[in-house]
Tab-separated table of C-alpha atoms (C1' of nucleotides) in Angstrom:
chain	number	residue	atom	x	y	z
A	1049	UNK	CA	91.095	68.227	71.232
A	1050	UNK	CA	87.659	67.769	69.886
A	1051	UNK	CA	85.839	70.518	68.106
A	1052	UNK	CA	82.908	68.138	67.738
A	1053	UNK	CA	81.840	68.390	71.354
A	1054	UNK	CA	82.434	72.111	71.440
A	1055	UNK	CA	80.042	72.519	68.519
A	1056	UNK	CA	77.443	70.301	70.170
A	1057	UNK	CA	77.660	72.515	73.227
A	1058	UNK	CA	77.457	75.744	71.312
A	1059	UNK	CA	74.346	74.541	69.509
A	1060	UNK	CA	72.172	75.105	72.548
A	1061	UNK	CA	70.223	77.351	70.206
A	1062	UNK	CA	70.046	76.539	66.472
A	1063	UNK	CA	72.810	78.309	64.592
A	1064	UNK	CA	74.711	78.380	61.334
A	1065	UNK	CA	78.425	77.768	60.956
A	1066	UNK	CA	78.838	81.476	60.460
A	1067	UNK	CA	77.094	82.232	63.766
A	1068	UNK	CA	79.416	79.863	65.597
A	1069	UNK	CA	82.477	81.449	64.059
A	1070	UNK	CA	81.218	84.819	65.284
A	1071	UNK	CA	80.855	83.436	68.812
A	1072	UNK	CA	84.459	82.198	68.678
A	1073	UNK	CA	85.618	85.671	67.674
A	1074	UNK	CA	83.855	87.169	70.668
A	1075	UNK	CA	83.227	85.753	74.118
A	1076	UNK	CA	84.289	82.178	73.520
A	1077	UNK	CA	87.796	82.928	72.321
A	1078	UNK	CA	89.405	82.658	75.750
A	1079	UNK	CA	88.862	78.898	75.756
A	1080	UNK	CA	88.477	77.798	72.149
A	1081	UNK	CA	88.532	78.898	68.544
A	1082	UNK	CA	88.195	77.429	65.092
A	1083	UNK	CA	88.140	78.577	61.474
A	1084	UNK	CA	85.104	78.381	59.199
A	1085	UNK	CA	86.947	75.898	57.008
A	1086	UNK	CA	87.019	73.536	59.962
A	1087	UNK	CA	83.550	74.341	61.303
A	1088	UNK	CA	81.601	73.618	58.109
A	1089	UNK	CA	82.884	70.063	57.486
A	1090	UNK	CA	82.612	69.222	61.181
A	1091	UNK	CA	78.958	70.245	61.279
A	1092	UNK	CA	78.324	68.024	58.248
A	1093	UNK	CA	80.051	65.137	59.953
A	1094	UNK	CA	77.920	65.585	63.065
A	1095	UNK	CA	74.769	65.606	60.969
A	1096	UNK	CA	75.792	62.420	59.161
A	1097	UNK	CA	76.359	60.851	62.568
A	1098	UNK	CA	72.800	61.735	63.554
A	1099	UNK	CA	73.516	64.290	66.271
A	1100	UNK	CA	72.338	67.342	64.332
A	1101	UNK	CA	69.677	68.212	61.767
A	1102	UNK	CA	70.045	71.077	59.313
A	1103	UNK	CA	67.722	73.061	57.094
A	1104	UNK	CA	68.321	76.063	54.886
A	1105	UNK	CA	66.727	79.361	55.716
A	1106	UNK	CA	66.611	82.444	53.527
A	1107	UNK	CA	68.714	85.322	54.768
A	1108	UNK	CA	67.937	88.986	54.427
A	1109	UNK	CA	71.529	89.735	53.494
A	1110	UNK	CA	73.636	87.384	51.454
A	1111	UNK	CA	73.055	83.754	50.505
A	1112	UNK	CA	70.702	81.336	52.345
A	1113	UNK	CA	71.872	80.086	55.724
A	1114	UNK	CA	72.236	76.434	56.690
A	1115	UNK	CA	70.952	76.321	60.251
A	1116	UNK	CA	71.832	73.349	62.457
A	1117	UNK	CA	69.750	72.138	65.369
A	1118	UNK	CA	70.897	69.611	67.977
A	1119	UNK	CA	68.606	66.621	68.519
A	1120	UNK	CA	68.149	64.244	71.467
A	1121	UNK	CA	71.044	62.009	70.404
A	1122	UNK	CA	73.309	65.036	70.110
A	1123	UNK	CA	72.313	66.190	73.562
A	1124	UNK	CA	72.996	62.732	74.981
A	1125	UNK	CA	76.464	62.737	73.437
A	1126	UNK	CA	77.185	66.176	74.883
A	1127	UNK	CA	76.103	65.140	78.366
A	1128	UNK	CA	78.235	62.051	78.085
A	1129	UNK	CA	81.303	64.155	77.277
A	1130	UNK	CA	80.615	66.556	80.113
A	1131	UNK	CA	80.046	63.672	82.519
A	1132	UNK	CA	83.432	62.127	81.747
A	1133	UNK	CA	85.129	64.598	84.105
A	1134	UNK	CA	87.407	67.533	83.350
A	1135	UNK	CA	89.557	66.959	80.253
A	1136	UNK	CA	93.006	68.470	80.629
A	1137	UNK	CA	94.914	68.467	77.362
A	1138	UNK	CA	98.540	69.386	76.862
A	1139	UNK	CA	99.175	73.089	77.049
A	1140	UNK	CA	101.757	74.562	74.708
A	1141	UNK	CA	103.221	77.999	75.330
A	1142	UNK	CA	105.711	78.955	72.681
A	1143	UNK	CA	106.590	82.194	74.452
A	1144	UNK	CA	107.653	80.348	77.605
A	1145	UNK	CA	109.945	78.191	75.497
A	1146	UNK	CA	111.376	81.305	73.870
A	1147	UNK	CA	112.069	82.760	77.294
A	1148	UNK	CA	113.791	79.553	78.416
A	1149	UNK	CA	116.101	79.666	75.439
A	1150	UNK	CA	116.908	83.375	75.718
A	1151	UNK	CA	119.897	82.632	77.901
A	1152	UNK	CA	121.670	81.899	74.619
A	1153	UNK	CA	121.621	85.616	73.843
A	1154	UNK	CA	123.255	86.324	77.197
A	1155	UNK	CA	121.700	89.779	77.187
A	1156	UNK	CA	119.301	90.645	79.975
A	1157	UNK	CA	118.149	93.765	78.173
A	1158	UNK	CA	116.768	91.606	75.390
A	1159	UNK	CA	114.968	89.512	78.003
A	1160	UNK	CA	113.511	92.690	79.525
A	1161	UNK	CA	112.218	93.870	76.182
A	1162	UNK	CA	110.710	90.469	75.521
A	1163	UNK	CA	108.877	90.459	78.853
A	1164	UNK	CA	107.615	93.995	78.334
A	1165	UNK	CA	106.166	93.157	74.951
A	1166	UNK	CA	104.575	90.008	76.326
A	1167	UNK	CA	103.116	91.935	79.246
A	1168	UNK	CA	101.466	94.316	76.822
A	1169	UNK	CA	99.782	91.541	74.894
A	1170	UNK	CA	98.615	89.689	77.989
A	1171	UNK	CA	97.238	92.797	79.565
A	1172	UNK	CA	95.313	93.710	76.402
A	1173	UNK	CA	93.745	90.280	76.527
A	1174	UNK	CA	92.844	90.790	80.184
A	1175	UNK	CA	91.194	94.111	79.360
A	1176	UNK	CA	89.089	92.422	76.707
A	1177	UNK	CA	87.972	89.721	79.138
A	1178	UNK	CA	87.025	92.306	81.760
A	1179	UNK	CA	84.940	94.036	79.110
A	1180	UNK	CA	83.081	90.806	78.358
A	1181	UNK	CA	82.517	90.303	82.069
A	1182	UNK	CA	81.059	93.746	82.625
A	1183	UNK	CA	78.689	93.220	79.704
A	1184	UNK	CA	77.526	90.053	81.413
A	1185	UNK	CA	77.251	91.237	85.005
A	1186	UNK	CA	77.422	95.014	84.696
A	1187	UNK	CA	75.534	96.087	87.765
A	1188	UNK	CA	77.538	94.377	90.530
A	1189	UNK	CA	76.793	91.540	92.917
A	1190	UNK	CA	73.003	91.862	92.657
A	1191	UNK	CA	73.213	91.258	88.925
A	1192	UNK	CA	75.514	88.267	89.439
A	1193	UNK	CA	73.006	86.679	91.792
A	1194	UNK	CA	70.237	86.989	89.248
A	1195	UNK	CA	72.045	85.492	86.265
A	1196	UNK	CA	70.344	82.667	84.384
A	1197	UNK	CA	71.796	79.202	84.902
A	1198	UNK	CA	73.447	79.496	81.505
A	1199	UNK	CA	75.023	82.898	82.154
A	1200	UNK	CA	76.078	81.780	85.621
A	1201	UNK	CA	78.139	78.963	84.108
A	1202	UNK	CA	79.465	81.175	81.331
A	1203	UNK	CA	80.550	83.642	83.980
A	1204	UNK	CA	82.365	80.978	85.996
A	1205	UNK	CA	84.218	80.002	82.840
A	1206	UNK	CA	85.081	83.595	82.054
A	1207	UNK	CA	86.518	84.050	85.548
A	1208	UNK	CA	89.098	81.399	84.738
A	1209	UNK	CA	90.431	83.515	81.898
A	1210	UNK	CA	90.503	86.578	84.125
A	1211	UNK	CA	92.317	84.852	86.996
A	1212	UNK	CA	94.768	83.273	84.611
A	1213	UNK	CA	95.553	86.453	82.661
A	1214	UNK	CA	95.975	88.494	85.820
A	1215	UNK	CA	98.409	85.897	87.127
A	1216	UNK	CA	100.400	86.037	83.908
A	1217	UNK	CA	100.625	89.818	83.963
A	1218	UNK	CA	101.861	89.604	87.557
A	1219	UNK	CA	104.339	86.968	86.483
A	1220	UNK	CA	105.715	89.399	83.905
A	1221	UNK	CA	106.112	92.055	86.605
A	1222	UNK	CA	107.852	89.630	88.921
A	1223	UNK	CA	110.175	88.566	86.114
A	1224	UNK	CA	111.035	92.184	85.286
A	1225	UNK	CA	111.871	92.799	88.948
A	1226	UNK	CA	114.076	89.721	89.127
A	1227	UNK	CA	115.905	90.780	85.987
A	1228	UNK	CA	116.586	94.237	87.426
A	1229	UNK	CA	117.843	92.665	90.642
A	1230	UNK	CA	120.198	90.483	88.681
A	1231	UNK	CA	121.480	93.447	86.705
A	1232	UNK	CA	122.311	95.421	89.874
A	1233	UNK	CA	122.898	92.868	92.568
A	1234	UNK	CA	124.766	95.248	94.916
A	1235	UNK	CA	121.722	97.369	95.639
A	1236	UNK	CA	119.726	94.489	97.028
A	1237	UNK	CA	122.155	92.078	98.669
A	1238	UNK	CA	123.113	93.470	102.079
A	1239	UNK	CA	125.513	90.787	103.167
A	1240	UNK	CA	128.906	91.899	104.389
A	1241	UNK	CA	130.778	95.109	103.564
A	1242	UNK	CA	130.536	96.095	99.932
A	1243	UNK	CA	133.307	98.392	98.849
A	1244	UNK	CA	132.178	98.755	95.301
A	1245	UNK	CA	132.473	102.431	94.226
A	1246	UNK	CA	129.154	102.460	92.362
A	1247	UNK	CA	127.298	102.688	95.681
A	1248	UNK	CA	123.694	103.861	95.463
A	1249	UNK	CA	123.223	105.184	99.021
A	1250	UNK	CA	123.734	108.794	100.061
A	1251	UNK	CA	123.584	109.813	96.425
B	1387	UNK	CA	103.329	76.062	66.964
B	1388	UNK	CA	106.520	74.611	65.794
B	1389	UNK	CA	108.210	71.709	67.478
B	1390	UNK	CA	111.170	72.422	65.234
B	1391	UNK	CA	112.239	75.500	67.152
B	1392	UNK	CA	111.584	73.854	70.484
B	1393	UNK	CA	113.957	71.055	69.508
B	1394	UNK	CA	116.605	73.508	68.350
B	1395	UNK	CA	116.356	75.195	71.736
B	1396	UNK	CA	116.497	71.975	73.703
B	1397	UNK	CA	119.605	70.921	71.847
B	1398	UNK	CA	121.790	73.316	73.799
B	1399	UNK	CA	123.678	70.158	74.753
B	1400	UNK	CA	123.852	67.226	72.308
B	1401	UNK	CA	121.026	64.763	72.937
B	1402	UNK	CA	119.119	61.863	71.459
B	1403	UNK	CA	115.424	61.880	70.677
B	1404	UNK	CA	114.919	59.710	73.729
B	1405	UNK	CA	116.666	62.264	75.948
B	1406	UNK	CA	114.403	65.023	74.672
B	1407	UNK	CA	111.317	62.967	75.306
B	1408	UNK	CA	112.526	62.456	78.886
B	1409	UNK	CA	112.926	66.217	79.296
B	1410	UNK	CA	109.346	66.708	78.095
B	1411	UNK	CA	108.131	64.234	80.678
B	1412	UNK	CA	109.881	66.179	83.427
B	1413	UNK	CA	110.587	69.868	83.801
B	1414	UNK	CA	109.591	71.007	80.342
B	1415	UNK	CA	106.094	69.636	80.401
B	1416	UNK	CA	104.491	72.809	81.728
B	1417	UNK	CA	105.094	74.562	78.426
B	1418	UNK	CA	105.478	71.889	75.745
B	1419	UNK	CA	105.366	68.192	75.044
B	1420	UNK	CA	105.711	65.797	72.136
B	1421	UNK	CA	105.705	62.076	71.447
B	1422	UNK	CA	108.731	60.101	70.266
B	1423	UNK	CA	106.925	59.366	67.012
B	1424	UNK	CA	106.907	63.073	66.305
B	1425	UNK	CA	110.372	63.834	67.715
B	1426	UNK	CA	112.341	61.329	65.618
B	1427	UNK	CA	111.116	62.461	62.169
B	1428	UNK	CA	111.416	66.119	63.169
B	1429	UNK	CA	115.057	65.674	64.174
B	1430	UNK	CA	115.725	64.026	60.807
B	1431	UNK	CA	114.050	66.909	59.011
B	1432	UNK	CA	116.212	69.413	60.900
B	1433	UNK	CA	119.344	67.508	59.996
B	1434	UNK	CA	118.366	67.415	56.322
B	1435	UNK	CA	117.844	71.171	56.491
B	1436	UNK	CA	121.382	71.598	57.787
B	1437	UNK	CA	120.635	72.815	61.303
B	1438	UNK	CA	121.752	69.658	63.130
B	1439	UNK	CA	124.390	66.944	62.757
B	1440	UNK	CA	123.938	63.452	64.141
B	1441	UNK	CA	126.204	60.535	64.907
B	1442	UNK	CA	125.512	57.197	66.538
B	1443	UNK	CA	127.019	56.350	69.881
B	1444	UNK	CA	127.050	52.967	71.576
B	1445	UNK	CA	124.845	52.709	74.636
B	1446	UNK	CA	125.550	50.657	77.740
B	1447	UNK	CA	121.944	49.521	77.881
B	1448	UNK	CA	119.910	48.906	74.791
B	1449	UNK	CA	120.548	49.789	71.150
B	1450	UNK	CA	122.966	52.497	69.953
B	1451	UNK	CA	121.855	56.083	70.415
B	1452	UNK	CA	121.614	58.659	67.626
B	1453	UNK	CA	122.920	61.842	69.204
B	1454	UNK	CA	122.126	65.202	67.577
B	1455	UNK	CA	124.229	68.315	67.890
B	1456	UNK	CA	123.158	71.807	66.847
B	1457	UNK	CA	125.507	73.675	64.491
B	1458	UNK	CA	126.006	77.386	63.759
B	1459	UNK	CA	123.152	77.492	61.232
B	1460	UNK	CA	120.821	75.864	63.762
B	1461	UNK	CA	121.814	78.377	66.374
B	1462	UNK	CA	121.196	81.245	63.966
B	1463	UNK	CA	117.721	79.922	63.195
B	1464	UNK	CA	116.942	79.600	66.912
B	1465	UNK	CA	118.040	83.167	67.623
B	1466	UNK	CA	115.960	84.369	64.704
B	1467	UNK	CA	112.861	82.694	66.157
B	1468	UNK	CA	113.493	84.091	69.617
B	1469	UNK	CA	114.112	87.553	68.192
B	1470	UNK	CA	110.742	87.605	66.430
B	1471	UNK	CA	108.996	88.541	69.694
B	1472	UNK	CA	106.695	86.523	71.924
B	1473	UNK	CA	104.542	84.068	69.972
B	1474	UNK	CA	101.076	83.699	71.453
B	1475	UNK	CA	99.105	80.856	69.901
B	1476	UNK	CA	95.459	80.018	70.469
B	1477	UNK	CA	94.835	78.433	73.827
B	1478	UNK	CA	92.259	75.664	74.031
B	1479	UNK	CA	90.802	74.575	77.365
B	1480	UNK	CA	88.330	71.748	76.982
B	1481	UNK	CA	87.465	71.799	80.683
B	1482	UNK	CA	86.366	75.427	80.511
B	1483	UNK	CA	84.079	74.552	77.618
B	1484	UNK	CA	82.673	71.650	79.620
B	1485	UNK	CA	81.951	73.992	82.509
B	1486	UNK	CA	80.209	76.452	80.189
B	1487	UNK	CA	77.932	73.732	78.909
B	1488	UNK	CA	77.138	72.254	82.317
B	1489	UNK	CA	74.113	74.488	82.669
B	1490	UNK	CA	72.379	71.909	80.501
B	1491	UNK	CA	72.458	69.501	83.412
B	1492	UNK	CA	70.774	72.114	85.588
B	1493	UNK	CA	72.363	70.546	88.641
B	1494	UNK	CA	74.742	72.625	90.709
B	1495	UNK	CA	75.905	69.597	92.638
B	1496	UNK	CA	77.301	68.157	89.425
B	1497	UNK	CA	79.066	71.454	88.800
B	1498	UNK	CA	80.515	71.333	92.319
B	1499	UNK	CA	81.845	67.832	91.801
B	1500	UNK	CA	83.349	68.845	88.485
B	1501	UNK	CA	85.159	71.802	90.033
B	1502	UNK	CA	86.433	69.708	92.930
B	1503	UNK	CA	87.902	67.125	90.602
B	1504	UNK	CA	89.466	69.823	88.472
B	1505	UNK	CA	90.907	71.511	91.550
B	1506	UNK	CA	92.565	68.250	92.537
B	1507	UNK	CA	94.256	67.858	89.183
B	1508	UNK	CA	95.416	71.464	88.986
B	1509	UNK	CA	96.783	71.408	92.489
B	1510	UNK	CA	98.702	68.177	91.819
B	1511	UNK	CA	100.263	69.909	88.861
B	1512	UNK	CA	101.164	72.894	91.023
B	1513	UNK	CA	102.801	70.626	93.576
B	1514	UNK	CA	104.905	69.067	90.849
B	1515	UNK	CA	106.030	72.473	89.599
B	1516	UNK	CA	106.961	73.601	93.105
B	1517	UNK	CA	109.041	70.448	93.419
B	1518	UNK	CA	110.905	71.279	90.224
B	1519	UNK	CA	111.465	74.812	91.513
B	1520	UNK	CA	112.913	73.701	94.822
B	1521	UNK	CA	115.274	71.336	93.015
B	1522	UNK	CA	116.457	74.321	91.016
B	1523	UNK	CA	116.714	76.973	93.726
B	1524	UNK	CA	116.596	74.936	96.911
B	1525	UNK	CA	118.398	77.225	99.359
B	1526	UNK	CA	116.352	80.414	99.049
B	1527	UNK	CA	117.143	83.871	97.681
B	1528	UNK	CA	120.915	83.486	97.882
B	1529	UNK	CA	120.714	80.456	95.613
B	1530	UNK	CA	118.440	82.301	93.183
B	1531	UNK	CA	120.960	85.121	92.884
B	1532	UNK	CA	123.729	82.717	92.013
B	1533	UNK	CA	121.939	80.750	89.298
B	1534	UNK	CA	123.658	80.393	85.943
B	1535	UNK	CA	122.200	82.449	83.097
B	1536	UNK	CA	120.543	79.299	81.785
B	1537	UNK	CA	118.968	78.309	85.085
B	1538	UNK	CA	117.908	81.899	85.685
B	1539	UNK	CA	115.871	81.860	82.480
B	1540	UNK	CA	114.530	78.376	83.134
B	1541	UNK	CA	113.431	79.576	86.547
B	1542	UNK	CA	111.629	82.609	85.105
B	1543	UNK	CA	109.789	80.287	82.747
B	1544	UNK	CA	108.910	77.913	85.563
B	1545	UNK	CA	107.466	80.796	87.587
B	1546	UNK	CA	104.903	81.311	84.837
B	1547	UNK	CA	103.565	77.797	85.375
B	1548	UNK	CA	103.489	78.345	89.129
B	1549	UNK	CA	101.670	81.686	88.938
B	1550	UNK	CA	99.233	80.313	86.425
B	1551	UNK	CA	98.451	77.106	88.322
B	1552	UNK	CA	98.015	78.949	91.599
B	1553	UNK	CA	95.579	81.307	89.899
B	1554	UNK	CA	93.601	78.396	88.522
B	1555	UNK	CA	93.380	76.675	91.891
B	1556	UNK	CA	92.118	79.946	93.378
B	1557	UNK	CA	89.644	80.224	90.532
B	1558	UNK	CA	88.280	76.802	91.484
B	1559	UNK	CA	87.875	77.950	95.078
B	1560	UNK	CA	86.120	81.110	94.006
B	1561	UNK	CA	83.815	79.116	91.750
B	1562	UNK	CA	82.961	76.697	94.562
B	1563	UNK	CA	82.093	79.641	96.812
B	1564	UNK	CA	79.894	81.209	94.151
B	1565	UNK	CA	78.082	77.926	93.638
B	1566	UNK	CA	77.408	77.596	97.372
B	1567	UNK	CA	76.136	81.165	97.465
B	1568	UNK	CA	73.781	80.430	94.632
B	1569	UNK	CA	72.529	77.285	96.337
B	1570	UNK	CA	71.750	79.120	99.621
B	1571	UNK	CA	71.047	82.664	98.606
B	1572	UNK	CA	69.414	83.581	101.971
B	1573	UNK	CA	72.672	83.315	103.850
B	1574	UNK	CA	74.333	86.030	101.816
B	1575	UNK	CA	71.618	88.251	100.426
B	1576	UNK	CA	70.105	90.295	103.216
B	1577	UNK	CA	67.325	91.799	101.200
B	1578	UNK	CA	63.793	90.902	102.221
B	1579	UNK	CA	62.393	87.556	103.351
B	1580	UNK	CA	62.852	84.646	100.996
B	1581	UNK	CA	60.295	81.952	101.694
B	1582	UNK	CA	61.213	79.553	98.957
B	1583	UNK	CA	64.706	78.152	99.596
B	1584	UNK	CA	64.927	75.752	96.649
B	1585	UNK	CA	63.795	78.166	94.012
B	1586	UNK	CA	66.411	80.533	92.800
B	1587	UNK	CA	64.487	82.009	89.930
B	1588	UNK	CA	60.806	82.304	89.320
B	1589	UNK	CA	60.168	82.461	85.606
C	433	DA	C1'	110.738	34.434	82.733
C	434	DT	C1'	108.379	38.663	83.352
C	435	DG	C1'	108.204	43.353	83.315
C	436	DA	C1'	110.385	47.899	83.357
C	437	DC	C1'	113.380	50.698	80.961
C	438	DC	C1'	116.471	51.777	77.014
C	439	DA	C1'	116.262	52.962	72.164
C	440	DT	C1'	114.792	53.358	67.408
C	441	DG	C1'	111.620	53.997	63.968
C	442	DT	C1'	107.083	53.726	60.347
C	443	DA	C1'	102.062	54.112	59.087
C	444	DA	C1'	97.512	55.499	59.551
C	445	DT	C1'	94.668	58.789	61.114
C	446	DC	C1'	93.016	62.983	63.001
C	447	DC	C1'	92.983	67.810	64.012
C	448	DG	C1'	93.814	72.468	62.438
C	449	DT	C1'	95.494	76.347	59.322
C	450	DT	C1'	96.066	78.696	55.021
C	451	DA	C1'	94.780	79.401	50.576
C	452	DC	C1'	91.402	79.218	47.098
C	453	DA	C1'	86.672	79.923	45.032
C	454	DT	C1'	82.026	82.081	44.787
C	455	DG	C1'	78.460	85.375	45.134
C	456	DA	C1'	74.688	88.610	47.291
C	457	DT	C1'	73.654	92.909	50.042
C	458	DT	C1'	74.478	97.240	52.190
C	459	DC	C1'	76.718	101.543	53.251
C	460	DG	C1'	79.480	105.425	52.046
D	916	DC	C1'	81.917	101.925	42.391
D	917	DG	C1'	84.407	99.845	46.091
D	918	DA	C1'	84.802	97.922	50.660
D	919	DA	C1'	82.732	95.523	54.450
D	920	DT	C1'	79.750	92.052	55.937
D	921	DC	C1'	76.954	87.966	55.130
D	922	DA	C1'	77.322	83.237	53.800
D	923	DT	C1'	78.931	78.750	52.002
D	924	DG	C1'	82.166	75.667	50.882
D	925	DT	C1'	86.805	72.674	48.926
D	926	DA	C1'	91.840	71.543	48.623
D	927	DA	C1'	96.390	71.327	50.112
D	928	DC	C1'	99.295	71.182	53.656
D	929	DG	C1'	101.235	70.766	58.197
D	930	DG	C1'	101.224	69.343	63.007
D	931	DA	C1'	100.121	65.851	66.508
D	932	DT	C1'	98.286	61.353	68.318
D	933	DT	C1'	97.717	56.433	68.260
D	934	DA	C1'	98.942	52.151	66.803
D	935	DC	C1'	102.280	49.119	65.087
D	936	DA	C1'	106.970	46.873	64.877
D	937	DT	C1'	111.587	45.589	66.829
D	938	DG	C1'	114.942	44.210	70.006
D	939	DG	C1'	118.565	44.610	73.935
D	940	DT	C1'	119.621	45.000	79.215
D	941	DC	C1'	118.693	44.698	84.046
D	942	DA	C1'	116.443	43.702	88.334
D	943	DT	C1'	113.002	40.645	90.863
DNA sequence: ATGACCATGTAATCCGTTACATGATTCG
DNA sequence: CGAATCATGTAACGGATTACATGGTCAT
């Protein structure tokens, strides 16, 4: 809901808009993202409000960089936001809606294909997150114990993405199983004699 | 990210804007939501585009209702959207960002409190979803097998919310454990004497 | 009569995406 | 010489929230 506070938080170290965009494309993209065209004006707004200071620095490659630094007022605002308790916004999952409405097709094979494709995407995302985690904590439990306070919190946050993606992949598997069951109900419902000729046993 | 297609899907049976808002406040709120002030103009737009037809109906309580009905063109558009494969938008989780930035407080007790509060909210949400599920499938596996095609798909969708919320609650528990471990590292790290309990790092 | 619920809408504002516009450096 | 990367921005549009405005019915 508010990019402003996200930017304040990401400006722990002085950075340019471009730097922040890069961070969104990498580790931070499991919980937030924004385009440069939104980042630049927002940084300006924060500076006008007195929470940031900027200065231009020459760059070795390309044009000069405008580097923003958070000041005491900006830090106060950030802490205030964090202190207000966990902010849960509305989650919107278009693909869940699509699944809901797929009964209109009345074709369980289409639903299967949909779930398979979704599973692929979710599991790619999970793989990416696991990669980020192993960069952070590579050498097992010992390395986790010796993380800096910052990396410790970043790791906790990353774990949310991992738990959540794993759960969604498992949800896809469960759904695929349920669909199969519904397609061949005889094979799994052992209640009463079933005289149907398509019997699977002793085959 | 389009409410338009969500509305087309929800108009399986003719409904008023008010009805749709009610649905968002109940079962559908784990995957989408919208305000009346957004629903009403969007329904009008869809009618102008030829995907819906409306007529007013007297209401027993309150003013007359404008009831929308999806036509063949609307149905075609819906199927087209569903057929385009699973749409994964950007997910934004403010509370994960807050957690990331909490290292600035440098106070693990604050982090603990944050995670406890978050756990409470997530687990309330899970409870609500389980309630919706038991309304849908109350009498166990037999009832699941005999769901209509519509309810079968709605149930699959609902399972996503349940899997995902359960995973997030477990993530909170894991995080709380990790925080405790970090606060009392002697209890879990059996490597050499540690004579300075309150100091986790030394420079 | 007061408040909850039914029922519709508009206007202002804010948040976010896509498209447009510019230009330097570096590597192949 | 062309493509990728570095680096900054504006403009137009679309999607979503908050605030405003109206008025009827029903139960306490």
